[in-house]
Short mmCIF file of C-alpha atoms in Angstrom, two decimals:
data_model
loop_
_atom_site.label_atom_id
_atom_site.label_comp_id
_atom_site.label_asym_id
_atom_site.label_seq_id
_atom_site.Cartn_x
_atom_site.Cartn_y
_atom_site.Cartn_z
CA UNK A 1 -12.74 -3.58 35.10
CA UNK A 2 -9.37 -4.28 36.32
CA UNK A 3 -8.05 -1.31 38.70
CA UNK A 4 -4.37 -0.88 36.56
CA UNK A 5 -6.58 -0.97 33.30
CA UNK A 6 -8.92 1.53 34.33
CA UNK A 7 -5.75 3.52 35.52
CA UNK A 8 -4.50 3.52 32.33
CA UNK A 9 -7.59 4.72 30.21
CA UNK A 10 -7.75 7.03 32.89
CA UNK A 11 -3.88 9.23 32.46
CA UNK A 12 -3.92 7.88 28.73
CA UNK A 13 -3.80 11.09 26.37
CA UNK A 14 -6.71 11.62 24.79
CA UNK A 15 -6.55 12.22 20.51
CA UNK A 16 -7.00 15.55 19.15
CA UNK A 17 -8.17 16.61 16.09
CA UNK A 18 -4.42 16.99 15.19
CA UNK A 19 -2.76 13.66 15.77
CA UNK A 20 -3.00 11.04 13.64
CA UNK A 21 -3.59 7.39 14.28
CA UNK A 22 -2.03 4.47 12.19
CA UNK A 23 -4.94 1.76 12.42
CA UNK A 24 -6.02 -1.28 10.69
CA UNK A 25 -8.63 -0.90 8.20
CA UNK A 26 -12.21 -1.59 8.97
CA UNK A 27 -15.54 -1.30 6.89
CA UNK A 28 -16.11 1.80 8.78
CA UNK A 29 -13.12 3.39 6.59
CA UNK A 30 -14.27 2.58 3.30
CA UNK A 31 -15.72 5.66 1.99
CA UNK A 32 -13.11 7.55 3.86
CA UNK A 33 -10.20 4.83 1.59
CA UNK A 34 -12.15 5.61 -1.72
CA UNK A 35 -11.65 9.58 -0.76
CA UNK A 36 -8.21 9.17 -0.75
CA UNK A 37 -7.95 6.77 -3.59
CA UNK A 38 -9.82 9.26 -5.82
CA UNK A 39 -7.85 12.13 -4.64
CA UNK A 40 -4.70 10.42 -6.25
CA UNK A 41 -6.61 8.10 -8.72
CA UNK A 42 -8.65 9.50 -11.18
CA UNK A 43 -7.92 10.04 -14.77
CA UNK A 44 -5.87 12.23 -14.35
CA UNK A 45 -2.19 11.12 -13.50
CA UNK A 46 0.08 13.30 -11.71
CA UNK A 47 3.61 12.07 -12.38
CA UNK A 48 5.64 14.10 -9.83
CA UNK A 49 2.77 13.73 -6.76
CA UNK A 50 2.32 10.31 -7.91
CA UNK A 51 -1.12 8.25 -8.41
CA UNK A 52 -2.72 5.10 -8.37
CA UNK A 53 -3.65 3.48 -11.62
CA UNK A 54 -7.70 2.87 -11.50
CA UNK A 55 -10.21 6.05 -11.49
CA UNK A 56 -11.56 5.83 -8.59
CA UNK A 57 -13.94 8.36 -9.45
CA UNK A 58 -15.63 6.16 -11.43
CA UNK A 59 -17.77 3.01 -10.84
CA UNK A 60 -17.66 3.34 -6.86
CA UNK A 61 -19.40 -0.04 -6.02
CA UNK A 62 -17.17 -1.83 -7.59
CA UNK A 63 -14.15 -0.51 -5.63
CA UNK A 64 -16.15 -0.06 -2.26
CA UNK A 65 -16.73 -3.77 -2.55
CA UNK A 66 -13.38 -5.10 -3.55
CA UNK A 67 -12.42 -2.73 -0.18
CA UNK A 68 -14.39 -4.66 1.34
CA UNK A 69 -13.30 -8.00 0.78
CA UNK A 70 -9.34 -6.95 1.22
CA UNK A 71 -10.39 -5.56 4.53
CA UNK A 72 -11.98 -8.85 5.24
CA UNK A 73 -9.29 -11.16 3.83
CA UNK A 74 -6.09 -9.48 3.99
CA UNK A 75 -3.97 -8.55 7.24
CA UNK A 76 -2.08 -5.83 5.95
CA UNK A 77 -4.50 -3.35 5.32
CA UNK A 78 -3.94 0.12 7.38
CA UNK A 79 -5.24 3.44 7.64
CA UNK A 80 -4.14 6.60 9.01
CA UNK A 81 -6.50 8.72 10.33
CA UNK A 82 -6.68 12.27 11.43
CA UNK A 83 -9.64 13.22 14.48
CA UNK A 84 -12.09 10.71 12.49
CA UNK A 85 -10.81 11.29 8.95
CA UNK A 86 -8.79 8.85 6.97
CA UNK A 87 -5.56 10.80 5.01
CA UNK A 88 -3.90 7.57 3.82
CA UNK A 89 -4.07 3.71 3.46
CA UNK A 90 -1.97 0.52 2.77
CA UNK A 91 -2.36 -2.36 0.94
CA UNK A 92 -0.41 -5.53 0.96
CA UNK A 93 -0.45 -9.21 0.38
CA UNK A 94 1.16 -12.35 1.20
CA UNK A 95 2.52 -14.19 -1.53
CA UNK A 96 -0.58 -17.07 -1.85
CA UNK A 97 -3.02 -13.75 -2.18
CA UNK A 98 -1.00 -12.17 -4.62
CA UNK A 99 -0.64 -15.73 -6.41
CA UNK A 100 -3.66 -16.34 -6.58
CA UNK A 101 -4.51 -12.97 -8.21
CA UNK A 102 -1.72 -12.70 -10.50
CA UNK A 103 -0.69 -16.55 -11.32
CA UNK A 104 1.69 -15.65 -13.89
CA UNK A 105 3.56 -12.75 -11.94
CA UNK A 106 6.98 -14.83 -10.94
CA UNK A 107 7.21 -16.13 -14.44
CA UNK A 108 6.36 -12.70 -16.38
CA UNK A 109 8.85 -10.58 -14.41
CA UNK A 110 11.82 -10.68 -15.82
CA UNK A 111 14.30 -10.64 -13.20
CA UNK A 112 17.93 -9.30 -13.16
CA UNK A 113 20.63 -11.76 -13.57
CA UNK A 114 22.29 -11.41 -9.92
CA UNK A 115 18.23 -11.49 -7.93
CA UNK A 116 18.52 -14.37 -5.26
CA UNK A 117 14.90 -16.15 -6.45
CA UNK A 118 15.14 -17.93 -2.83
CA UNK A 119 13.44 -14.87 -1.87
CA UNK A 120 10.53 -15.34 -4.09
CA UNK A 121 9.63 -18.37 -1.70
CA UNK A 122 8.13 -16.70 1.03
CA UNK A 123 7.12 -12.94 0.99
CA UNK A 124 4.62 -10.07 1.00
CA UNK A 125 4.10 -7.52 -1.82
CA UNK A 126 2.69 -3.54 -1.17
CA UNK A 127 -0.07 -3.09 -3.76
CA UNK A 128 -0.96 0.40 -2.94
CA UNK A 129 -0.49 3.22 -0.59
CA UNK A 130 -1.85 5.97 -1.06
CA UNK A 131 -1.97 9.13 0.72
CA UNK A 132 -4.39 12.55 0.27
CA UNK A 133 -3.18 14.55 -2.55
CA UNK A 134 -3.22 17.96 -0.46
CA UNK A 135 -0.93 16.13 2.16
CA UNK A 136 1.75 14.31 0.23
CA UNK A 137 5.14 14.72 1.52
CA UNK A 138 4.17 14.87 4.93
CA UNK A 139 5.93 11.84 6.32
CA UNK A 140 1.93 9.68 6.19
CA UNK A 141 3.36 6.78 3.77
CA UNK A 142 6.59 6.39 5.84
CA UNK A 143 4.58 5.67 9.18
CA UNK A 144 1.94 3.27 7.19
CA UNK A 145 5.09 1.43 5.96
CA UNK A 146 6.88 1.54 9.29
CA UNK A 147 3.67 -0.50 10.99
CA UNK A 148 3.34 -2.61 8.26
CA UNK A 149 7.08 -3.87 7.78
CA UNK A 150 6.53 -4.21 12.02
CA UNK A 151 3.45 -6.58 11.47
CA UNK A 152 5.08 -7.95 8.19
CA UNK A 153 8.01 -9.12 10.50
CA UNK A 154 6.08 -10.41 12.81
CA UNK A 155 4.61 -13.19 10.23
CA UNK A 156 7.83 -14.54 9.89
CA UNK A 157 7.83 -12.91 6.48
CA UNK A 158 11.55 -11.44 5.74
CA UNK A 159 11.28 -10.35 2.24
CA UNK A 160 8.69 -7.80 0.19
CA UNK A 161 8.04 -6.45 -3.15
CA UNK A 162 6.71 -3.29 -4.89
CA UNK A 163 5.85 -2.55 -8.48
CA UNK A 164 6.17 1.00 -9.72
CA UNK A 165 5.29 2.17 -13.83
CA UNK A 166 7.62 3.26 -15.53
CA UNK A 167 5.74 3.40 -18.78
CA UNK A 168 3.53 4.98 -20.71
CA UNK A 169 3.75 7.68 -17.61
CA UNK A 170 6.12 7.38 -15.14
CA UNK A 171 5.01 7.59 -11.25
CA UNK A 172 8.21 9.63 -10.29
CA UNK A 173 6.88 10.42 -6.63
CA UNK A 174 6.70 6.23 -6.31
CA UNK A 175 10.18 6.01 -7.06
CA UNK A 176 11.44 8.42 -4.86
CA UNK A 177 9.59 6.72 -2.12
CA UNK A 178 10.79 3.56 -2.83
CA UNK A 179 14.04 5.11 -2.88
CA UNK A 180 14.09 6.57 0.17
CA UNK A 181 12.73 2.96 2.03
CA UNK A 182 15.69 1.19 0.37
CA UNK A 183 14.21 -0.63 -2.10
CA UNK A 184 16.30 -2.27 -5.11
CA UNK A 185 15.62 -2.93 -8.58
CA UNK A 186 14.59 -6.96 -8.96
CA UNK A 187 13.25 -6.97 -12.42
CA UNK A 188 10.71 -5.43 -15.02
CA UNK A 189 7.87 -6.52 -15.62
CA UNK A 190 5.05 -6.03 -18.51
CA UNK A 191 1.34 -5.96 -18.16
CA UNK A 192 -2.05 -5.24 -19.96
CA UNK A 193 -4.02 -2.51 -18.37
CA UNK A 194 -7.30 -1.27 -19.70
CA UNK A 195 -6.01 -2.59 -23.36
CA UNK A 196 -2.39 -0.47 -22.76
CA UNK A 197 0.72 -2.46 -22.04
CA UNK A 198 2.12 -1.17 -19.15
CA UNK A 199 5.70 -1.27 -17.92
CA UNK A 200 6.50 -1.46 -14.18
CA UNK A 201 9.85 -1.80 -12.24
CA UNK A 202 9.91 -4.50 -9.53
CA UNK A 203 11.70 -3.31 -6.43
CA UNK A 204 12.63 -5.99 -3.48
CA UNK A 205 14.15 -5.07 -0.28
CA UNK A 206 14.37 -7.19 3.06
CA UNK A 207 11.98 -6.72 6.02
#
């Protein structure tokens, strides 16, 4: 081993139980990733914490292996963890992935009149973050988005996306966090989920 390398493991602080770790996602962090999914997705939806849509409580193969394959295929999948625990995780895409899921999505949303569409050419869209519901509010989602605009950037990428619901139940604590990352309204956009139509706001904002 080289002598400066060693060096440095050597003075490097070691992690306590206490300090958390922004990482990027690995298989080994799937059943900790479906914790904190189901602590904020189930079928019950807190408006004010906020929530993701699915029950994750429910049918656990099927998210453990769609977890799987985003850990496998995306690059902008992160955890935070605390000691060996994961408390949070993000979940982005690049345009072609999110394409390729949702072909329709640039031609459903409906757009406001003034949104510069030459940003629609290249970008990256945040499909979920999520943090555990005993520790929202504690500053977890800002550092997940802080390393993954930093990684975002360093794509070339200059432009992302987020969807929040507004209807049938509005996810208030989503809005305040895009909010407070300086997000702007793009558009609105409609959707069927588990035979509901849904209503979500489309926020943009620049890398």
């Amino acid at each position: 081993m080289n002598i400066n390398k060693a060096y440095a493991q050597a003075i490097k602080p070691k992690q306590t139980e206490d300090e958390l770790e922004v990482a990027k996602a690995t298989v080994e962090d799937i059943e900790g990733i479906i914790a904190v999914a189901a602590s904020v997705g189930s079928n019950n939806k807190d408006h004010k914490q906020g929530f993701l849509m699915d029950d994750y409580t429910k049918n656990k193969e099927k998210y453990v292996e769609k977890f799987k394959e985003d850990i496998e295929e995306s690059k902008l999948f992160y955890v935070v963890r605390k000691g060996k625990k994961v408390v949070g995780f993000l979940l982005a895409y690049t345009k072609d992935q999110w394409i390729n899921m949702e072909p329709n999505w640039i031609f459903s949303t409906m757009w406001k009149s003034d949104f510069d569409k030459k940003t629609l050419n290249k970008f990256v869209i945040l499909e979920k973050i999520a943090v555990r519901s005993n520790l929202t509010g504690s500053g977890i989602g800002s550092r997940l988005f802080k390393r993954f605009r930093e990684d975002a950037k360093r794509m070339g990428i200059k432009d992302m996306f987020s969807e929040t619901l507004i209807s049938p139940k509005p996810n208030f604590a989503s809005m305040e966090f895009a909010l407070k990352q300086q997000y702007h309204l793009a558009g609105i956009r409609y959707e069927k989920f588990n035979d509901k139509v849904l209503t979500d706001i489309v926020y943009h904002r620049k890398l």
